[in-house]
């Protein structure tokens, strides 16, 4: 029914194994508008552009939220989504948090299925380490000049084939503690996936890069005593056979992290979600970053430039054994190599 985008060359020219985490044009995206209390039918577009009102609240006041999820090509040739209902729920919580209309589960599901099916030639093959990233976004598209919620919302879903977020893949990454810029405030929007948090994180990312590191490690913005999260990923550590991850109201509740807590317990580890003091870093056996984009990225170095300290992990450059086991289990479930005993995946019927 829909003609593939003739401007895009065949996918044979894509080197799936070296794909960066970035944007690559695909054939179609999905759009939908909320006006006067009603969501319109989903519309399929082959344009990468969207006409937007110059006074849209999304543009001026950052009334915008997004999600990040992936479709995985399995060992059995089947395509799987991972815990999409959790993304739908978080998208609704983000929308509510900045007074936007919420996208109902059925509409969210229909839109992501359509986006994946219509762009199925861009789903990276099994075994390449790449996957099809799905980016739902929602923003105030109605005109306002006063600071108030929009009367109209636009929901868009586009996809892009991606490699891992950290160029190192499943090899140790370096991160740097950044204290002089915060991504989130106490009682702010740090627990929501809203665009403003990412704008606020750009200075911290630039600072981490200037220290030769891939991402910033943010501490709690009030006291700078406890670990919050890492750029666009949650933090976890392993110590005494225990999976430990921060409890904080200003971090994004990561679906990957939530899954790793369960997988750690399945592997007979204890799991703790609690405040983690920066002083505890030295006592950890393994540390890592986790998220849809980051998957699990073992951390090899945490630099604390202000205090002239470097914490080192992954001796001999190898990820720790528990991080490796968690990585293999998570990725194995997503790729259909390991039985999905928690019913986390949904197979997409391609036609
Ligand atoms: N923290 C932040 C700030 C993020 O942007 C993300 C990515 O979504 C995560 C953590 C990881 O969350 P998830 O595992 O749900 O992708
Ligand atoms: C994800 O992990 O899905 C993210 O959304 C990270 C992204 C902000 C780069």
Short mmCIF file of C-alpha atoms and ligand atoms in Angstrom, two decimals:
data_model
loop_
_atom_site.label_atom_id
_atom_site.label_comp_id
_atom_site.label_asym_id
_atom_site.label_seq_id
_atom_site.Cartn_x
_atom_site.Cartn_y
_atom_site.Cartn_z
CA UNK A 1 0.00 0.00 0.00
CA UNK A 2 2.77 2.43 0.95
CA UNK A 3 5.63 3.00 -1.49
CA UNK A 4 9.09 2.81 0.06
CA UNK A 5 11.05 6.04 0.02
CA UNK A 6 12.80 6.18 -3.34
CA UNK A 7 15.39 8.68 -2.06
CA UNK A 8 16.79 6.01 0.22
CA UNK A 9 19.19 3.57 -1.26
CA UNK A 10 18.84 -0.12 -0.56
CA UNK A 11 19.70 -1.24 2.93
CA UNK A 12 22.44 -3.47 1.44
CA UNK A 13 24.73 -0.46 1.69
CA UNK A 14 24.27 -0.21 5.49
CA UNK A 15 27.13 -1.64 7.52
CA UNK A 16 25.00 -2.89 10.42
CA UNK A 17 27.97 -3.86 12.59
CA UNK A 18 29.42 -0.35 12.70
CA UNK A 19 26.17 1.61 12.93
CA UNK A 20 26.46 4.50 15.39
CA UNK A 21 23.64 5.47 17.76
CA UNK A 22 22.26 8.11 15.43
CA UNK A 23 19.55 9.11 13.01
CA UNK A 24 19.22 7.35 9.70
CA UNK A 25 16.39 8.20 7.37
CA UNK A 26 13.83 5.42 6.98
CA UNK A 27 10.75 5.14 4.78
CA UNK A 28 7.84 6.24 6.99
CA UNK A 29 6.85 7.85 10.26
CA UNK A 30 3.50 7.96 12.05
CA UNK A 31 1.62 11.05 13.20
CA UNK A 32 -1.52 11.83 15.12
CA UNK A 33 -3.10 14.93 16.69
CA UNK A 34 -5.14 15.50 19.83
CA UNK A 35 -7.70 18.28 19.40
CA UNK A 36 -10.77 19.04 21.47
CA UNK A 37 -10.34 15.93 23.53
CA UNK A 38 -10.04 13.49 20.59
CA UNK A 39 -7.08 11.68 19.06
CA UNK A 40 -7.17 11.65 15.26
CA UNK A 41 -6.57 8.54 13.16
CA UNK A 42 -2.89 7.62 12.73
CA UNK A 43 -1.41 9.11 9.60
CA UNK A 44 1.55 7.61 7.72
CA UNK A 45 4.04 10.12 6.30
CA UNK A 46 7.15 9.73 4.16
CA UNK A 47 8.36 13.23 5.05
CA UNK A 48 10.96 13.84 7.74
CA UNK A 49 9.52 17.29 8.36
CA UNK A 50 6.53 18.50 10.31
CA UNK A 51 4.92 21.96 9.91
CA UNK A 52 4.71 23.52 13.34
CA UNK A 53 2.96 26.66 14.57
CA UNK A 54 5.45 29.36 15.50
CA UNK A 55 3.76 29.77 18.91
CA UNK A 56 3.56 26.04 19.75
CA UNK A 57 4.15 25.38 23.48
CA UNK A 58 6.51 22.54 22.59
CA UNK A 59 8.82 25.02 20.90
CA UNK A 60 8.67 27.81 23.46
CA UNK A 61 8.15 26.21 26.82
CA UNK A 62 9.52 22.73 26.26
CA UNK A 63 6.13 21.06 26.63
CA UNK A 64 7.47 17.84 25.14
CA UNK A 65 8.06 14.24 26.20
CA UNK A 66 9.52 11.25 24.41
CA UNK A 67 10.24 7.56 24.74
CA UNK A 68 13.00 5.25 23.59
CA UNK A 69 12.54 1.59 22.80
CA UNK A 70 13.83 -0.98 20.32
CA UNK A 71 12.68 -3.74 18.00
CA UNK A 72 15.13 -6.68 18.00
CA UNK A 73 15.66 -9.22 15.21
CA UNK A 74 15.86 -12.60 16.91
CA UNK A 75 17.90 -15.72 16.29
CA UNK A 76 14.65 -17.31 15.03
CA UNK A 77 14.03 -14.53 12.48
CA UNK A 78 11.21 -13.10 14.64
CA UNK A 79 11.09 -9.44 15.62
CA UNK A 80 10.52 -8.63 19.27
CA UNK A 81 9.50 -5.59 21.28
CA UNK A 82 10.67 -5.46 24.91
CA UNK A 83 8.21 -4.41 27.66
CA UNK A 84 6.45 -1.82 25.50
CA UNK A 85 3.64 -1.44 28.06
CA UNK A 86 6.21 0.01 30.48
CA UNK A 87 7.23 2.60 27.88
CA UNK A 88 3.56 3.43 27.26
CA UNK A 89 3.01 3.86 31.00
CA UNK A 90 6.08 6.07 31.42
CA UNK A 91 5.03 8.15 28.39
CA UNK A 92 1.69 8.75 30.13
CA UNK A 93 3.42 9.68 33.40
CA UNK A 94 5.70 12.12 31.52
CA UNK A 95 2.69 13.64 29.71
CA UNK A 96 0.76 14.06 32.96
CA UNK A 97 3.82 15.54 34.66
CA UNK A 98 3.89 18.51 32.28
CA UNK A 99 0.11 18.72 31.77
CA UNK A 100 -0.10 17.21 28.30
CA UNK A 101 -2.77 14.91 26.89
CA UNK A 102 -1.84 11.25 27.49
CA UNK A 103 -1.48 8.77 24.63
CA UNK A 104 -3.63 5.71 25.42
CA UNK A 105 -1.92 2.29 25.37
CA UNK A 106 -3.81 1.05 22.28
CA UNK A 107 -2.87 4.11 20.24
CA UNK A 108 0.76 3.89 21.38
CA UNK A 109 0.89 0.19 20.50
CA UNK A 110 -0.75 0.65 17.10
CA UNK A 111 1.63 3.50 16.23
CA UNK A 112 4.81 1.63 17.15
CA UNK A 113 3.69 -1.53 15.35
CA UNK A 114 2.91 0.49 12.23
CA UNK A 115 6.24 2.30 12.37
CA UNK A 116 8.19 -0.98 12.71
CA UNK A 117 6.22 -2.89 10.08
CA UNK A 118 6.39 -0.12 7.49
CA UNK A 119 10.15 0.20 7.99
CA UNK A 120 10.93 -3.49 8.39
CA UNK A 121 13.73 -3.41 5.82
CA UNK A 122 15.65 -1.25 8.31
CA UNK A 123 15.55 -3.78 11.16
CA UNK A 124 19.21 -4.74 11.64
CA UNK A 125 19.97 -8.45 11.18
CA UNK A 126 20.44 -10.76 14.16
CA UNK A 127 23.98 -10.91 15.49
CA UNK A 128 25.07 -7.43 14.42
CA UNK A 129 24.58 -5.81 17.84
CA UNK A 130 22.30 -3.25 16.17
CA UNK A 131 18.52 -2.86 16.50
CA UNK A 132 15.69 -0.65 15.30
CA UNK A 133 15.34 2.26 17.72
CA UNK A 134 11.76 3.49 18.13
CA UNK A 135 11.25 7.09 19.14
CA UNK A 136 7.72 8.12 20.14
CA UNK A 137 7.38 11.84 20.91
CA UNK A 138 4.58 14.08 22.10
CA UNK A 139 4.49 17.86 22.19
CA UNK A 140 2.19 20.82 22.61
CA UNK A 141 1.47 21.92 19.05
CA UNK A 142 -1.20 24.51 19.81
CA UNK A 143 -0.41 28.22 19.90
CA UNK A 144 0.02 29.96 23.28
CA UNK A 145 2.11 32.88 24.40
CA UNK A 146 1.15 32.78 28.06
CA UNK A 147 2.84 30.01 29.99
CA UNK A 148 0.04 27.46 30.04
CA UNK A 149 -0.66 24.01 28.65
CA UNK A 150 -1.40 23.73 24.95
CA UNK A 151 -4.89 23.05 23.67
CA UNK A 152 -3.50 20.70 20.99
CA UNK A 153 -0.92 17.88 21.05
CA UNK A 154 0.96 16.02 18.34
CA UNK A 155 2.18 12.44 18.73
CA UNK A 156 4.84 11.21 16.31
CA UNK A 157 6.69 7.90 16.05
CA UNK A 158 9.80 7.50 13.94
CA UNK A 159 12.37 4.73 13.83
CA UNK A 160 16.06 4.55 13.06
CA UNK A 161 18.45 1.59 12.96
CA UNK A 162 21.11 2.09 15.64
CA UNK A 163 24.21 0.56 17.14
CA UNK A 164 25.03 0.83 20.86
CA UNK A 165 24.91 4.27 22.54
CA UNK A 166 28.46 4.00 23.85
CA UNK A 167 30.82 3.49 20.93
CA UNK A 168 32.74 0.99 23.08
CA UNK A 169 29.74 -1.41 22.93
CA UNK A 170 30.06 -4.00 25.70
CA UNK A 171 33.55 -2.77 26.60
CA UNK A 172 34.44 -0.57 29.55
CA UNK A 173 33.52 3.11 29.25
CA UNK A 174 34.84 6.14 31.10
CA UNK A 175 32.57 8.57 32.91
CA UNK A 176 33.27 11.77 34.83
CA UNK A 177 31.62 13.20 37.93
CA UNK A 178 30.15 16.59 37.03
CA UNK A 179 29.19 18.85 39.93
CA UNK A 180 28.80 22.28 38.37
CA UNK A 181 25.75 21.61 36.19
CA UNK A 182 22.64 19.64 37.06
CA UNK A 183 20.24 17.82 34.74
CA UNK A 184 17.40 17.83 37.26
CA UNK A 185 16.23 19.65 40.37
CA UNK A 186 14.75 18.12 43.52
CA UNK A 187 10.96 18.17 42.95
CA UNK A 188 11.60 19.01 39.31
CA UNK A 189 11.08 16.82 36.25
CA UNK A 190 14.13 14.52 36.50
CA UNK A 191 11.89 11.47 36.88
CA UNK A 192 10.07 12.25 33.62
CA UNK A 193 11.34 11.70 30.10
CA UNK A 194 10.87 15.30 29.00
CA UNK A 195 13.02 17.21 26.54
CA UNK A 196 14.00 19.94 29.04
CA UNK A 197 16.05 17.47 31.10
CA UNK A 198 18.13 16.63 28.06
CA UNK A 199 18.70 20.29 27.18
CA UNK A 200 19.81 20.77 30.80
CA UNK A 201 22.20 17.83 30.48
CA UNK A 202 24.07 19.12 27.42
CA UNK A 203 26.59 21.20 29.41
CA UNK A 204 27.34 18.23 31.65
CA UNK A 205 27.89 16.00 28.62
CA UNK A 206 30.22 18.56 27.05
CA UNK A 207 32.14 18.77 30.32
CA UNK A 208 32.49 14.98 30.52
CA UNK A 209 33.77 14.95 26.92
CA UNK A 210 36.32 17.63 27.82
CA UNK A 211 37.64 15.21 30.49
CA UNK A 212 37.99 12.47 27.86
CA UNK A 213 34.88 10.62 29.08
CA UNK A 214 31.74 9.47 27.27
CA UNK A 215 29.15 10.64 29.82
CA UNK A 216 28.70 12.63 33.01
CA UNK A 217 27.93 10.99 36.34
CA UNK A 218 25.37 13.22 38.01
CA UNK A 219 25.14 13.44 41.78
CA UNK A 220 21.99 14.49 43.61
CA UNK A 221 21.64 18.15 42.79
CA UNK A 222 20.83 19.31 46.34
CA UNK A 223 23.73 17.97 48.37
CA UNK A 224 26.02 16.36 45.76
CA UNK A 225 26.51 13.43 48.10
CA UNK A 226 24.68 10.59 46.41
CA UNK A 227 24.88 9.09 42.94
CA UNK A 228 21.92 9.96 40.70
CA UNK A 229 22.46 8.71 37.15
CA UNK A 230 24.72 8.70 34.13
CA UNK A 231 23.86 10.92 31.15
CA UNK A 232 21.06 8.97 29.48
CA UNK A 233 21.37 5.82 31.55
CA UNK A 234 20.85 4.58 35.11
CA UNK A 235 23.76 3.56 37.37
CA UNK A 236 24.22 0.15 38.96
CA UNK A 237 26.92 -1.47 41.02
CA UNK A 238 27.73 -4.98 42.20
CA UNK A 239 29.10 -5.68 45.66
CA UNK A 240 28.89 -8.73 47.95
CA UNK A 241 26.70 -10.62 45.50
CA UNK A 242 24.24 -7.71 45.52
CA UNK A 243 22.91 -5.60 42.64
CA UNK A 244 22.71 -2.01 43.94
CA UNK A 245 21.09 0.91 42.15
CA UNK A 246 20.24 4.44 43.32
CA UNK A 247 16.94 5.39 44.85
CA UNK A 248 16.27 8.99 43.90
CA UNK A 249 13.21 11.00 42.91
CA UNK A 250 15.10 12.89 40.25
CA UNK A 251 16.31 10.03 38.05
CA UNK A 252 14.44 8.43 35.18
CA UNK A 253 12.90 5.11 36.26
CA UNK A 254 14.73 2.93 33.73
CA UNK A 255 12.89 -0.06 32.31
CA UNK A 256 16.22 -1.78 31.66
CA UNK A 257 17.24 -1.25 35.30
CA UNK A 258 13.89 -2.56 36.53
CA UNK A 259 14.47 -5.67 34.38
CA UNK A 260 18.05 -6.12 35.62
CA UNK A 261 16.85 -6.06 39.23
CA UNK A 262 14.57 -8.99 38.37
CA UNK A 263 17.29 -10.81 36.40
CA UNK A 264 19.77 -10.31 39.26
CA UNK A 265 17.26 -11.89 41.65
CA UNK A 266 16.74 -14.74 39.16
CA UNK A 267 20.52 -15.27 39.33
CA UNK A 268 20.29 -15.48 43.14
CA UNK A 269 21.78 -12.07 43.74
CA UNK A 270 20.26 -9.69 46.26
CA UNK A 271 18.95 -6.44 44.82
CA UNK A 272 18.89 -3.10 46.60
CA UNK A 273 17.46 0.21 45.48
CA UNK A 274 18.78 2.76 47.96
CA UNK A 275 20.69 6.03 48.17
CA UNK A 276 24.32 5.40 47.15
CA UNK A 277 26.88 7.72 48.65
CA UNK A 278 29.71 8.79 46.39
CA UNK A 279 32.07 7.58 49.12
CA UNK A 280 30.89 4.03 48.49
CA UNK A 281 32.30 3.91 44.94
CA UNK A 282 35.62 2.51 46.08
CA UNK A 283 33.98 -0.53 47.61
CA UNK A 284 32.21 -1.72 44.43
CA UNK A 285 33.35 -4.82 42.52
CA UNK A 286 31.63 -3.82 39.27
CA UNK A 287 29.83 -0.70 38.08
CA UNK A 288 27.79 -0.11 34.95
CA UNK A 289 25.37 2.08 33.03
CA UNK A 290 22.08 0.63 31.81
CA UNK A 291 19.31 1.79 29.50
CA UNK A 292 17.61 0.99 26.21
CA UNK A 293 20.27 2.84 24.24
CA UNK A 294 23.19 1.98 26.55
CA UNK A 295 22.03 -1.67 27.04
CA UNK A 296 24.59 -2.54 29.74
CA UNK A 297 27.82 -0.62 29.48
CA UNK A 298 30.45 -1.68 32.00
CA UNK A 299 32.25 1.29 33.51
CA UNK A 300 36.02 1.05 33.51
CA UNK A 301 36.84 4.47 35.00
CA UNK A 302 35.06 7.10 37.04
CA UNK A 303 37.01 10.35 37.03
CA UNK A 304 36.57 12.82 39.87
CA UNK A 305 38.61 15.69 38.43
CA UNK A 306 37.86 18.19 41.22
CA UNK A 307 39.23 15.81 43.83
CA UNK A 308 42.01 14.52 41.64
CA UNK A 309 40.82 10.92 41.87
CA UNK A 310 40.21 8.14 39.38
CA UNK A 311 38.26 5.04 40.38
CA UNK A 312 39.16 2.05 38.22
CA UNK A 313 37.14 -1.09 37.52
CA UNK A 314 37.26 -3.88 34.90
CA UNK A 315 40.80 -4.95 35.67
CA UNK A 316 42.55 -6.14 32.45
CA UNK A 317 39.91 -4.26 30.47
CA UNK A 318 37.35 -7.04 30.96
CA UNK A 319 33.76 -6.46 32.13
CA UNK A 320 33.01 -8.07 35.49
CA UNK A 321 31.44 -11.57 35.56
CA UNK A 322 28.08 -10.47 36.93
CA UNK A 323 27.70 -7.60 34.43
CA UNK A 324 28.54 -10.10 31.69
CA UNK A 325 25.94 -12.58 32.92
CA UNK A 326 23.29 -9.86 33.20
CA UNK A 327 24.15 -8.57 29.72
CA UNK A 328 23.94 -12.02 28.14
CA UNK A 329 20.64 -12.76 29.86
CA UNK A 330 19.00 -9.45 28.95
CA UNK A 331 20.18 -9.47 25.34
CA UNK A 332 19.39 -13.19 25.09
CA UNK A 333 15.76 -12.56 26.05
CA UNK A 334 15.50 -9.63 23.64
CA UNK A 335 16.97 -11.74 20.80
CA UNK A 336 14.89 -14.84 21.50
CA UNK A 337 17.92 -16.91 22.52
CA UNK A 338 16.78 -17.39 26.11
CA UNK A 339 13.23 -18.30 27.20
CA UNK A 340 11.26 -15.20 28.13
CA UNK A 341 9.92 -16.49 31.42
CA UNK A 342 8.68 -13.09 32.58
CA UNK A 343 6.68 -12.51 29.38
CA UNK A 344 8.54 -9.30 28.62
CA UNK A 345 8.63 -9.58 24.84
CA UNK A 346 6.00 -9.33 22.15
CA UNK A 347 6.62 -10.84 18.74
CA UNK A 348 5.65 -8.51 15.90
CA UNK A 349 3.88 -10.31 13.09
CA UNK A 350 5.47 -8.94 9.93
CA UNK A 351 3.61 -9.26 6.66
N1 LIG B 1 18.07 7.69 32.36
C1 LIG B 1 17.88 8.58 31.38
C2 LIG B 1 18.07 10.02 31.69
C3 LIG B 1 17.48 8.15 30.11
O1 LIG B 1 17.32 9.02 29.11
C4 LIG B 1 17.30 6.78 29.87
C5 LIG B 1 16.85 6.31 28.57
O2 LIG B 1 15.70 6.11 28.35
C6 LIG B 1 17.51 5.88 30.92
C7 LIG B 1 17.90 6.37 32.16
C8 LIG B 1 17.30 4.41 30.73
O3 LIG B 1 15.92 4.10 30.70
P1 LIG B 1 15.39 2.85 29.90
O4 LIG B 1 16.07 1.68 30.45
O5 LIG B 1 13.93 2.81 30.19
O6 LIG B 1 15.68 3.08 28.48
C1 LIG B 2 17.23 5.51 25.62
O1 LIG B 2 18.02 4.83 26.27
O2 LIG B 2 16.30 5.01 25.00
C2 LIG B 2 17.31 6.93 25.48
O3 LIG B 2 16.30 7.50 25.25
C3 LIG B 2 18.58 7.60 25.50
C4 LIG B 2 18.55 8.75 24.55
C5 LIG B 2 18.18 10.01 25.23
C6 LIG B 2 19.79 8.85 23.77
#
